[in-house]
Coordinates of C-alpha atoms in Angstrom, one line a residue:
Chain A
X1466 CA -65.4 -24.4 0.7
X1467 CA -67.8 -24.6 3.4
X1468 CA -65.7 -24.0 6.2
X1469 CA -65.4 -20.5 4.7
X1470 CA -69.2 -19.8 5.6
X1471 CA -70.5 -20.0 8.9
X1472 CA -73.7 -21.7 8.0
X1473 CA -75.6 -21.5 11.7
X1474 CA -75.4 -17.5 11.0
X1475 CA -77.1 -17.7 7.5
X1476 CA -79.9 -20.3 9.0
X1477 CA -80.7 -17.8 12.1
X1478 CA -80.8 -15.2 9.6
X1479 CA -83.5 -17.3 7.0
X1480 CA -85.2 -18.5 10.6
X1481 CA -85.3 -14.6 11.4
X1482 CA -86.2 -12.7 8.0
X1483 CA -87.5 -15.4 5.8
X1484 CA -85.6 -17.0 2.9
X1485 CA -86.4 -14.0 0.2
X1486 CA -85.1 -11.3 2.4
X1487 CA -82.1 -13.3 3.4
X1488 CA -80.9 -14.0 -0.2
X1489 CA -81.5 -10.4 -1.4
X1490 CA -79.2 -9.6 2.0
X1491 CA -76.5 -12.0 0.9
X1492 CA -76.3 -10.4 -2.9
X1493 CA -75.9 -7.3 -1.0
X1494 CA -73.1 -8.4 1.0
X1495 CA -71.2 -10.2 -1.9
X1496 CA -71.8 -6.8 -3.9
X1497 CA -70.3 -4.8 -1.7
X1498 CA -67.6 -7.3 -0.3
X1499 CA -66.6 -7.5 -4.2
X1500 CA -66.3 -3.6 -4.5
X1501 CA -64.1 -3.5 -1.3
X1502 CA -62.0 -6.2 -2.8
X1503 CA -61.6 -3.9 -6.0
X1504 CA -60.6 -1.3 -3.4
X1505 CA -58.3 -3.3 -1.6
X1506 CA -56.1 -4.9 -4.5
X1507 CA -55.4 -1.4 -5.8
X1508 CA -54.7 -0.1 -2.4
X1509 CA -52.3 -3.0 -1.3
X1510 CA -50.5 -2.3 -4.8
X1511 CA -50.0 1.2 -4.2
X1512 CA -49.7 0.6 -0.1
X1513 CA -52.5 3.0 0.3
X1514 CA -53.0 2.6 4.4
X1515 CA -55.9 5.0 4.3
X1516 CA -57.9 2.5 1.9
X1517 CA -57.0 -0.5 3.5
X1518 CA -58.1 0.6 6.8
X1519 CA -61.5 1.8 5.8
X1520 CA -62.0 -1.4 3.9
X1521 CA -61.0 -3.7 6.8
X1522 CA -62.8 -1.5 9.0
X1523 CA -66.3 -2.4 7.1
X1524 CA -65.4 -5.9 6.3
X1525 CA -64.5 -6.6 10.1
X1526 CA -68.2 -6.4 10.8
X1527 CA -69.8 -7.0 7.5
X1528 CA -68.3 -10.2 7.0
X1529 CA -68.9 -11.1 10.9
X1530 CA -72.7 -10.5 10.3
X1531 CA -72.6 -12.4 7.1
X1532 CA -71.0 -15.7 8.4
X1533 CA -67.7 -14.8 6.3
X1534 CA -66.0 -15.4 10.0
X1535 CA -62.4 -15.9 8.4
X1536 CA -62.6 -12.7 6.5
X1537 CA -63.9 -11.0 9.3
X1538 CA -61.0 -12.6 11.5
X1539 CA -58.6 -11.4 9.1
X1540 CA -59.8 -8.1 8.5
X1541 CA -59.9 -7.2 12.2
X1542 CA -56.1 -8.2 12.9
X1543 CA -55.2 -6.1 9.9
X1544 CA -57.5 -3.1 10.8
X1545 CA -56.6 -3.3 14.7
X1546 CA -52.8 -3.2 13.5
X1547 CA -53.5 0.0 11.3
X1548 CA -55.9 2.1 13.8
X1549 CA -52.7 1.7 16.2
X1550 CA -50.4 4.4 16.1
X1551 CA -47.6 2.6 14.4
X1552 CA -49.9 1.4 11.5
X1553 CA -48.3 -1.5 10.9
X1554 CA -48.5 -3.7 7.9
X1555 CA -47.3 -6.9 7.0
X1556 CA -46.4 -8.8 4.0
X1557 CA -48.6 -11.5 4.3
X1558 CA -51.7 -9.5 4.6
X1559 CA -52.1 -9.0 0.6
X1560 CA -53.6 -12.9 1.6
X1561 CA -56.3 -11.1 2.9
X1562 CA -57.3 -10.5 -1.3
X1563 CA -57.1 -14.4 -1.8
X1564 CA -59.4 -15.3 1.2
X1565 CA -61.9 -12.6 0.0
X1566 CA -61.7 -14.3 -3.8
X1567 CA -62.2 -18.1 -2.4
X1568 CA -65.0 -16.4 0.3
X1569 CA -67.2 -14.5 -2.5
X1570 CA -66.6 -17.7 -4.6
X1571 CA -68.1 -19.8 -2.0
X1572 CA -70.8 -17.3 -1.6
X1573 CA -71.6 -17.1 -5.1
X1574 CA -71.6 -20.9 -5.5
X1575 CA -74.2 -21.5 -2.3
X1576 CA -76.1 -18.8 -3.0
X1577 CA -75.7 -18.1 -6.8
X1578 CA -79.5 -17.5 -7.1
X1579 CA -79.3 -14.3 -4.6
X1580 CA -76.6 -12.5 -7.2
Chain B
X602 CA -91.8 12.7 19.1
X603 CA -92.4 13.7 15.4
X604 CA -93.0 10.3 12.8
X605 CA -94.2 9.7 9.2
X606 CA -96.7 7.0 10.0
X607 CA -98.1 5.4 12.9
X608 CA -94.9 3.1 13.3
X609 CA -91.7 4.1 15.3
X610 CA -89.2 5.9 12.8
X611 CA -85.5 4.1 13.3
X612 CA -82.7 6.0 11.3
X613 CA -79.5 3.8 10.6
X614 CA -76.6 5.7 9.8
X615 CA -74.1 3.1 9.1
X616 CA -71.2 3.2 6.0
X617 CA -71.5 -0.6 5.2
X618 CA -74.6 -0.9 2.7
X619 CA -74.8 -4.8 3.7
X620 CA -74.5 -4.3 7.7
X621 CA -77.1 -1.4 7.3
X622 CA -79.6 -3.4 5.2
X623 CA -79.4 -6.2 8.0
X624 CA -80.2 -4.1 10.7
X625 CA -82.9 -2.0 9.1
X626 CA -84.4 -5.9 7.9
X627 CA -84.7 -6.8 11.8
X628 CA -85.7 -3.8 12.7
X629 CA -88.5 -3.8 10.2
X630 CA -89.2 -7.3 10.9
X631 CA -90.0 -6.3 14.8
X632 CA -92.3 -3.4 13.7
X633 CA -90.2 -0.4 13.0
X634 CA -89.9 2.0 10.0
X635 CA -86.5 2.5 8.9
X636 CA -84.3 4.5 6.9
X637 CA -80.7 3.8 6.3
X638 CA -77.8 6.3 5.5
X639 CA -74.3 5.2 4.6
X640 CA -72.7 8.6 5.2
X641 CA -73.0 11.7 8.1
X642 CA -74.4 14.3 5.7
X643 CA -77.5 12.5 4.0
X644 CA -78.5 11.8 7.7
X645 CA -78.2 15.3 8.7
X646 CA -80.6 16.1 6.0
X647 CA -83.4 13.6 6.8
X648 CA -82.7 14.6 10.2
X649 CA -83.7 18.4 9.8
X650 CA -86.6 16.9 7.4
X651 CA -87.9 14.9 10.0
X652 CA -86.5 13.9 13.3
X653 CA -87.0 10.0 14.0
X654 CA -87.7 8.5 17.4
X655 CA -84.3 6.8 17.5
X656 CA -81.2 6.7 15.5
X657 CA -78.4 3.9 15.3
X658 CA -75.5 5.9 14.8
X659 CA -72.0 4.4 13.7
X660 CA -69.2 6.6 14.9
X661 CA -66.8 6.2 11.8
X662 CA -68.4 7.5 8.3
X663 CA -66.7 8.5 5.3
X664 CA -67.7 12.0 5.3
X665 CA -68.2 13.3 8.6
X666 CA -67.8 11.9 12.6
X667 CA -70.7 10.3 13.8
X668 CA -70.8 12.3 17.1
X669 CA -71.0 15.4 14.9
X670 CA -74.6 13.9 13.9
X671 CA -75.3 13.2 17.8
X672 CA -74.0 17.0 18.7
X673 CA -76.6 18.1 16.0
X674 CA -79.2 16.3 17.0
X675 CA -79.0 16.7 20.8
X676 CA -79.7 20.5 19.8
X677 CA -82.8 19.9 18.2
X678 CA -86.1 20.7 20.2
X679 CA -87.1 17.4 20.5
X680 CA -84.2 15.1 19.8
X681 CA -83.7 11.2 19.1
X682 CA -82.2 8.8 21.2
X683 CA -79.0 8.0 19.9
X684 CA -77.5 4.4 20.3
X685 CA -74.0 4.7 19.1
X686 CA -72.7 1.6 17.7
X687 CA -69.0 1.0 17.3
X688 CA -66.1 -1.2 16.7
X689 CA -63.7 -1.9 19.8
X690 CA -61.1 0.0 18.7
X691 CA -62.9 3.0 19.0
X692 CA -64.7 2.5 22.8
X693 CA -62.9 5.5 23.6
X694 CA -64.8 7.7 21.2
X695 CA -68.0 5.6 22.6
X696 CA -67.5 7.0 25.7
X697 CA -67.4 10.5 24.6
X698 CA -69.9 9.9 22.7
X699 CA -72.1 9.1 25.8
X700 CA -71.2 11.9 27.3
X701 CA -72.2 14.1 24.5
X702 CA -75.7 12.6 25.4
X703 CA -76.0 9.2 23.5
X704 CA -78.6 7.2 24.8
X705 CA -76.6 3.6 24.7
X706 CA -73.8 2.3 22.9
X707 CA -73.1 -1.3 21.5
X708 CA -70.0 -2.9 20.3
X709 CA -69.9 -4.3 16.8
X710 CA -70.5 -7.0 15.8
X711 CA -74.0 -7.2 17.8
X712 CA -76.5 -9.9 18.0
X713 CA -80.5 -8.9 16.9
X714 CA -81.8 -9.2 20.2
X715 CA -78.9 -6.8 21.7
X716 CA -79.9 -4.0 19.0
X717 CA -83.8 -4.5 19.2
X718 CA -83.8 -4.3 23.3
X719 CA -81.5 -1.4 23.4
X720 CA -84.2 0.6 20.4
X721 CA -87.2 -0.7 22.7
X722 CA -85.2 0.7 25.7
X723 CA -85.1 4.1 24.0
X724 CA -88.9 4.2 22.8
X725 CA -90.1 3.3 26.4
X726 CA -88.0 6.1 27.5
X727 CA -89.2 8.6 25.2
X728 CA -93.2 7.6 25.8
X729 CA -92.3 7.6 29.8
X730 CA -91.2 11.2 29.4
X731 CA -93.9 12.1 27.3
X732 CA -96.6 10.8 30.0
X733 CA -94.7 12.4 32.7
X734 CA -94.6 16.1 31.2
X735 CA -98.3 16.0 30.5
X736 CA -98.6 15.2 34.3
X737 CA -99.0 18.3 36.6
X738 CA -95.7 20.5 37.3
X739 CA -96.5 19.8 41.1
X740 CA -96.2 16.7 41.2
X741 CA -92.8 16.8 39.5
X742 CA -91.2 19.0 42.1
X743 CA -92.7 16.7 44.9
X744 CA -90.8 13.4 43.4
X745 CA -88.2 12.1 45.6
X746 CA -86.7 14.0 48.3
X747 CA -83.2 12.7 47.3
X748 CA -81.6 15.7 46.8
X749 CA -77.8 16.8 46.8
X750 CA -76.8 20.0 48.9
X751 CA -73.8 22.0 47.6
X752 CA -72.5 24.9 45.9
X753 CA -68.8 24.2 45.8
X754 CA -67.3 24.1 42.3
X755 CA -66.5 20.4 42.3
X756 CA -70.4 19.5 43.4
X757 CA -71.3 21.6 40.6
X758 CA -69.6 19.5 37.9
X759 CA -71.2 16.8 39.5
X760 CA -74.6 17.7 39.1
X761 CA -74.4 19.0 35.8
X762 CA -72.8 15.1 34.9
X763 CA -75.9 13.7 36.7
X764 CA -78.4 15.4 35.1
X765 CA -76.6 15.1 31.7
X766 CA -76.6 11.2 32.8
X767 CA -80.3 11.1 33.5
X768 CA -81.7 11.0 29.8
X769 CA -78.9 8.3 28.9
X770 CA -79.1 4.3 29.4
X771 CA -75.5 4.7 30.2
X772 CA -73.6 2.8 32.6
X773 CA -72.4 5.5 35.5
X774 CA -69.0 4.8 37.3
X775 CA -69.0 6.9 40.8
X776 CA -66.3 7.0 42.8
X777 CA -65.3 8.6 45.9
X778 CA -64.0 8.2 49.5
X779 CA -66.5 6.4 51.8
X780 CA -69.5 8.4 53.2
X781 CA -69.2 10.9 50.3
X782 CA -72.6 10.0 48.7
X783 CA -71.9 7.6 45.8
X784 CA -75.5 5.5 46.9
X785 CA -77.5 8.9 46.8
X786 CA -76.0 9.0 43.3
X787 CA -77.6 6.0 42.5
X788 CA -81.0 6.9 43.7
X789 CA -80.7 10.0 42.2
X790 CA -80.0 8.7 39.2
X791 CA -83.1 6.4 39.2
X792 CA -85.7 8.8 41.0
X793 CA -85.2 11.4 38.2
X794 CA -85.3 9.0 35.2
X795 CA -87.9 7.7 33.1
X796 CA -87.2 4.5 34.8
X797 CA -88.0 5.3 38.4
X798 CA -91.4 3.5 38.1
X799 CA -89.2 0.0 38.1
X800 CA -87.4 -1.1 40.7
X801 CA -83.7 0.3 42.1
X802 CA -82.1 -2.9 43.0
X803 CA -78.7 -2.2 44.9
X804 CA -76.0 -4.6 45.6
X805 CA -72.8 -4.5 48.2
X806 CA -70.3 -6.7 46.2
X807 CA -68.3 -6.8 49.3
X808 CA -70.7 -8.3 51.4
X809 CA -72.2 -11.0 49.4
X810 CA -70.0 -14.6 50.0
X811 CA -68.2 -15.3 46.6
X812 CA -70.2 -18.9 46.5
X813 CA -73.7 -17.0 46.4
X814 CA -73.0 -13.9 44.6
X815 CA -74.1 -15.7 41.0
X816 CA -77.3 -16.9 42.3
X817 CA -78.0 -13.3 43.9
X818 CA -77.0 -11.8 40.9
X819 CA -79.0 -13.6 38.5
X820 CA -81.0 -16.0 40.5
X821 CA -81.2 -19.9 40.6
X822 CA -83.7 -23.0 39.6
X823 CA -84.9 -25.2 42.7
X824 CA -82.7 -27.8 43.4
X825 CA -79.3 -26.1 41.2
X826 CA -77.5 -26.5 44.9
X827 CA -77.9 -27.2 48.4
X828 CA -80.2 -24.6 49.6
X829 CA -82.1 -23.4 46.6
X830 CA -85.6 -25.1 47.9
X831 CA -87.5 -22.7 45.1
X832 CA -86.7 -20.9 42.0
X833 CA -85.5 -17.4 42.7
X834 CA -85.0 -14.0 40.7
X835 CA -81.5 -12.7 41.3
X836 CA -81.1 -8.7 41.4
X837 CA -80.5 -8.8 37.5
X838 CA -83.7 -10.1 36.9
X839 CA -85.6 -8.1 39.9
X840 CA -84.3 -4.8 38.0
X841 CA -85.9 -5.2 34.9
X842 CA -87.0 -1.7 33.8
X843 CA -85.1 -0.1 36.6
X844 CA -81.9 0.2 37.8
X845 CA -79.2 -1.4 39.1
X846 CA -76.7 -0.5 41.7
X847 CA -73.5 -2.1 42.3
X848 CA -71.6 -0.7 45.1
X849 CA -67.8 -1.7 45.9
X850 CA -67.8 -3.2 42.8
X851 CA -64.0 -3.5 42.9
X852 CA -64.7 -6.3 45.5
X853 CA -66.4 -8.4 42.7
X854 CA -64.6 -11.9 42.4
X855 CA -62.9 -11.8 38.6
X856 CA -65.2 -15.1 37.7
X857 CA -68.4 -12.9 38.4
X858 CA -66.7 -9.8 36.6
X859 CA -66.6 -12.0 33.3
X860 CA -70.4 -12.8 33.5
X861 CA -71.1 -9.4 34.6
X862 CA -69.5 -8.3 31.5
X863 CA -71.5 -11.0 29.1
X864 CA -74.4 -9.6 30.7
X865 CA -73.5 -6.1 29.9
X866 CA -72.7 -7.1 26.1
X867 CA -75.9 -9.1 25.4
X868 CA -78.6 -8.0 27.9
X869 CA -79.3 -11.5 28.8
X870 CA -78.2 -14.0 31.7
X871 CA -79.2 -17.5 32.4
X872 CA -80.3 -18.4 36.5
X873 CA -78.1 -20.7 38.0
X874 CA -79.2 -24.3 37.2
X875 CA -80.9 -23.2 34.1
X876 CA -80.4 -23.1 30.5
X877 CA -83.2 -20.7 29.7
X878 CA -81.6 -17.6 28.4
X879 CA -83.8 -13.9 30.1
X880 CA -83.3 -10.6 28.8
X881 CA -83.0 -8.0 31.3
X882 CA -83.4 -4.2 30.6
X883 CA -81.4 -2.4 33.5
X884 CA -79.3 0.9 33.7
X885 CA -76.2 -0.3 36.0
X886 CA -74.6 2.6 38.5
X887 CA -71.7 1.0 40.4
X888 CA -69.2 2.6 42.6
X889 CA -66.3 1.9 44.5
X890 CA -63.8 3.9 47.2
X891 CA -60.8 2.6 45.5
X892 CA -59.2 4.2 42.3
X893 CA -60.7 1.4 39.7
X894 CA -57.7 2.1 37.1
X895 CA -55.0 1.3 39.5
X896 CA -57.4 -2.0 40.4
X897 CA -57.3 -2.5 36.6
X898 CA -53.6 -1.8 36.9
X899 CA -53.1 -4.5 39.5
X900 CA -55.4 -7.2 38.0
X901 CA -58.0 -7.0 40.1
X902 CA -60.3 -5.8 37.9
X903 CA -61.5 -6.6 34.2
X904 CA -60.0 -3.8 31.9
X905 CA -62.8 -4.4 29.5
X906 CA -65.2 -4.2 32.1
X907 CA -63.9 -1.4 33.6
X908 CA -64.5 0.4 30.0
X909 CA -67.9 -1.1 29.8
X910 CA -68.8 0.4 33.2
X911 CA -66.8 3.5 33.3
X912 CA -68.9 5.3 30.7
X913 CA -70.0 8.2 32.8
X914 CA -67.5 8.6 35.5
X915 CA -68.8 10.8 38.6
X916 CA -66.1 11.6 41.4
X917 CA -67.6 12.7 44.7
X918 CA -65.3 15.2 46.5
X919 CA -64.2 14.2 49.8
X920 CA -65.9 16.6 52.4
X921 CA -62.5 18.6 53.4
X922 CA -62.5 19.8 49.6
X923 CA -66.0 21.3 49.4
X924 CA -65.6 24.5 51.6
X925 CA -68.9 26.2 52.5
X926 CA -70.5 23.2 51.3
X927 CA -69.5 21.4 55.0
X928 CA -71.8 24.3 56.6
X929 CA -74.4 23.9 54.2
X930 CA -75.1 20.3 54.6
X931 CA -74.4 20.5 58.4
X932 CA -77.3 23.0 58.8
X933 CA -79.5 20.9 56.6
X934 CA -78.9 17.8 58.7
X935 CA -79.4 19.4 62.0
X936 CA -83.0 20.7 60.3
X937 CA -83.5 16.7 60.2
X938 CA -82.5 16.0 63.0
X939 CA -84.3 18.5 64.7
X940 CA -87.7 16.7 63.1
X941 CA -86.8 13.2 63.9
X942 CA -86.2 14.0 67.5
X943 CA -88.3 16.6 68.2
X944 CA -85.7 19.1 69.1
X945 CA -85.3 23.2 68.6
X946 CA -81.5 23.9 67.9
X947 CA -81.4 26.6 65.9
X948 CA -78.0 26.9 64.8
X949 CA -74.0 25.7 65.5
X950 CA -72.1 28.2 67.3
X951 CA -69.5 30.1 65.7
X952 CA -66.9 28.0 67.3
X953 CA -68.1 24.6 66.4
X954 CA -68.5 26.1 62.3
X955 CA -64.8 26.9 62.9
X956 CA -64.2 23.5 63.8
X957 CA -66.0 21.9 61.4
X958 CA -64.5 23.7 58.5
X959 CA -61.2 23.1 59.6
X960 CA -61.8 19.2 60.5
X961 CA -60.5 16.8 58.3
X962 CA -63.9 14.4 57.8
X963 CA -62.2 11.2 56.9
X964 CA -65.9 9.8 57.4
X965 CA -67.2 12.7 55.1
X966 CA -70.7 13.2 55.4
X967 CA -71.4 10.1 57.1
X968 CA -69.3 11.0 59.7
X969 CA -70.9 14.6 59.6
X970 CA -74.7 13.4 60.2
X971 CA -73.3 11.0 62.9
X972 CA -71.6 14.0 64.9
X973 CA -74.6 16.2 64.4
X974 CA -77.1 13.0 64.8
X975 CA -75.2 12.3 68.2
X976 CA -75.5 16.0 69.8
X977 CA -79.3 16.8 68.5
X978 CA -80.1 13.2 70.6
X979 CA -78.2 13.5 73.4
X980 CA -78.2 17.3 74.0
X981 CA -81.0 20.1 74.0
X982 CA -80.9 23.4 73.8
X983 CA -81.2 26.4 71.0
X984 CA -77.5 26.0 70.0
X985 CA -74.9 23.5 69.2
X986 CA -71.8 24.4 71.2
X987 CA -68.4 22.8 71.5
X988 CA -68.7 21.2 74.7
X989 CA -71.7 19.2 72.9
X990 CA -69.3 17.3 70.3
X991 CA -68.7 14.0 71.0
X992 CA -65.8 12.6 73.0
X993 CA -65.1 10.2 69.8
X994 CA -65.0 12.8 67.4
X995 CA -62.4 14.9 69.9
X996 CA -60.6 11.7 69.8
X997 CA -60.6 11.1 65.8
X998 CA -59.5 14.6 65.2
X999 CA -56.5 13.3 63.7
X1000 CA -55.2 16.4 61.9
X1001 CA -53.5 19.6 63.6
X1002 CA -55.8 22.4 62.6
X1003 CA -58.1 20.3 64.8
X1004 CA -55.8 19.9 67.1
X1005 CA -55.0 23.2 68.1
X1006 CA -58.6 24.6 67.9
X1007 CA -59.7 21.9 69.8
X1008 CA -56.9 22.6 72.6
X1009 CA -57.8 26.0 73.1
X1010 CA -61.5 25.3 74.2
X1011 CA -61.6 22.2 75.7
X1012 CA -58.1 20.0 76.1
X1013 CA -56.4 22.4 78.4
X1014 CA -59.9 21.3 81.0
X1015 CA -58.5 17.8 80.3
X1016 CA -56.0 16.0 82.5
X1017 CA -52.6 15.2 81.3
X1018 CA -53.4 11.4 81.4
X1019 CA -56.1 11.9 78.7
X1020 CA -53.9 14.1 76.5
X1021 CA -51.2 11.2 76.7
X1022 CA -53.4 8.1 76.3
X1023 CA -54.0 9.6 72.6
X1024 CA -50.3 10.3 72.2
X1025 CA -50.4 7.9 68.8
X1026 CA -52.9 10.1 67.2
X1027 CA -51.6 13.6 68.4
X1028 CA -48.2 13.0 67.0
X1029 CA -49.5 11.4 64.2
X1030 CA -51.9 14.4 63.2
X1031 CA -48.6 17.0 63.5
X1032 CA -46.8 14.5 61.3
X1033 CA -49.3 14.4 58.8
X1034 CA -49.3 18.3 58.4
X1035 CA -45.3 19.2 58.6
X1036 CA -42.6 17.1 58.9
X1037 CA -40.8 19.8 60.8
X1038 CA -43.2 20.5 63.6
X1039 CA -41.7 21.9 66.8
X1040 CA -43.5 20.9 69.9
X1041 CA -41.7 21.5 73.0
X1042 CA -37.8 20.1 73.1
X1043 CA -38.9 17.6 70.0
X1044 CA -38.4 18.4 66.7
X1045 CA -39.7 16.1 64.3
X1046 CA -37.9 14.8 60.8
X1047 CA -38.6 12.8 58.1
X1048 CA -37.9 9.7 59.8
X1049 CA -40.6 10.3 62.4
X1050 CA -43.4 10.4 59.6
X1051 CA -45.7 7.6 59.9
X1052 CA -47.5 5.7 56.7
X1053 CA -50.6 6.6 56.3
X1054 CA -51.9 3.3 56.1
X1055 CA -50.2 2.9 59.5
X1056 CA -51.9 5.7 61.0
X1057 CA -55.5 4.3 59.8
X1058 CA -54.7 1.2 61.0
X1059 CA -53.9 2.4 64.6
X1060 CA -56.9 4.4 64.2
X1061 CA -59.1 1.1 63.3
X1062 CA -57.6 -1.4 65.8
X1063 CA -58.2 1.9 68.5
X1064 CA -62.0 2.1 67.5
X1065 CA -62.2 -1.7 67.9
X1066 CA -60.7 -1.9 70.9
X1067 CA -63.0 0.8 72.7
X1068 CA -65.9 -0.8 71.0
X1069 CA -64.6 -4.1 72.8
X1070 CA -64.5 -5.6 69.7
X1071 CA -67.7 -4.9 68.1
X1072 CA -66.3 -4.2 64.4
X1073 CA -70.1 -2.8 63.2
X1074 CA -70.1 -0.3 66.1
X1075 CA -66.6 1.0 65.6
X1076 CA -67.2 1.1 61.8
X1077 CA -70.6 3.4 62.5
X1078 CA -68.2 5.6 65.1
X1079 CA -65.4 6.0 62.6
X1080 CA -68.1 6.7 59.7
X1081 CA -67.3 3.8 57.3
X1082 CA -69.0 0.6 56.4
X1083 CA -68.1 -2.2 58.4
X1084 CA -67.0 -4.0 55.0
X1085 CA -64.4 -1.3 54.7
X1086 CA -63.0 -2.4 58.1
X1087 CA -63.2 -6.1 57.1
X1088 CA -61.3 -5.3 54.1
X1089 CA -58.8 -3.4 55.5
X1090 CA -58.1 -5.9 58.1
X1091 CA -57.8 -8.4 55.4
X1092 CA -55.1 -6.0 53.8
X1093 CA -52.7 -5.9 56.6

């Protein structure tokens, strides 16, 4: 589960901003990602590509900033395809939802004080 | 620049709540006051009320484009410096943003250091401009003597681009033939910017051997390689706070291109033989006489570096396409050369003026300068006349218009032998202008056309031969740099 979180990113954040601020920020990240997950679940059901594009656009950056590297890479991969003129979406892209759920679980478990 | 408190106010316009909050925390830790907006309209409303010093502006927003916010800001009386933040996929938009007057752009995701360095640079520029504006006007007018002369449409476009680039830190990519004034562009951008008190460091990428380039660029530590007898700062470090001019950028080794790209992305580097990370704030201006996009296509220049550098592209027109600018420049150069050499030429004769207007100027302004200097140094009088033109100018007059004009005034007085000795050039010149020009009994046809590279090769080889193998001298007479000649020879 820990491989879902790049601990060095979190540690740098703690060193730079202090533990309290860091936990507060991670709380925001968890909350934002949870809302994006809800949007994405619905969007994948109805294949609303615009919503998927917007949500992955936010995630590819925010997840990278908060050390959720796997989510960031996956979101970027989908977003790059959706930004191309052909707007390609694959069946396997839905796996992002499961990855976000597992990652959120990992963040909640590790930083449950923050939420 | 209005602020609500002693701390510098920074607005962050970023649609991700968690990303914006992180930027805010990092900036507040660094001593700034921040406000975060998740959409464009909220930001516009706040900007109308209080203009901050710096805005960190995302391009993709849920309501309006970040470019609309940028345009709005730059229409205000005391606009904030706008740092565009963008993801890789919207790099083209970022390029447009810089053209609209953005101060810097940073690709997401970025490091804390990169963001804070950019904000610091923006604040530094605001402070410098504030100090400058308080100085007396006469000082401002007398600053550098670097000025462009030109009234042609092409040059007016160049001036407009240069002036809009002055306020920004964005990289400028100057292209144009040899001798069109690329280095002057770099001097202008430096001397009239807020960076003018810091150094302008110029590096000719074609003139530094590959194995020394990294050291020249990033510096080295004592003992890091044989010959490194002391610690030494590289150009990037020396130019801190100022401008780094990279001439003939397309000659840079691919390996070094990767290192330059990394420096441009992070603003940090390490000296050769050291692990210490050093920060340097430089504005990069680069130049080439090649077609950079073609170099990218050929795989000789990294595409990502090209887009990173080509934020504000400036294309300098060749002299032959500048119409009446030729005479404006010639008169200005004549005045300068008169002063330098204590001569009193007042003007060019109408024949010389006519020839100047018809000549092709392959060496551009540098060639024009050389020819005028040659005449001023060697001759005396009130007027520059045809007979004062240097011999090599006649010999390199490769185009038909020049040949025709010249023949009326001068060639008739020369021996036939002289004419024959340059038959190669003469035939080329005719063919370049008209594939079916008749001369005497011979009618030229398509098969007679000589490829341009061969014409150039012949001209260069002839010049080297005339100069007894002295390439720098030949280059000077041809109106190009010696490195250009070396590069051409290598390519044959």
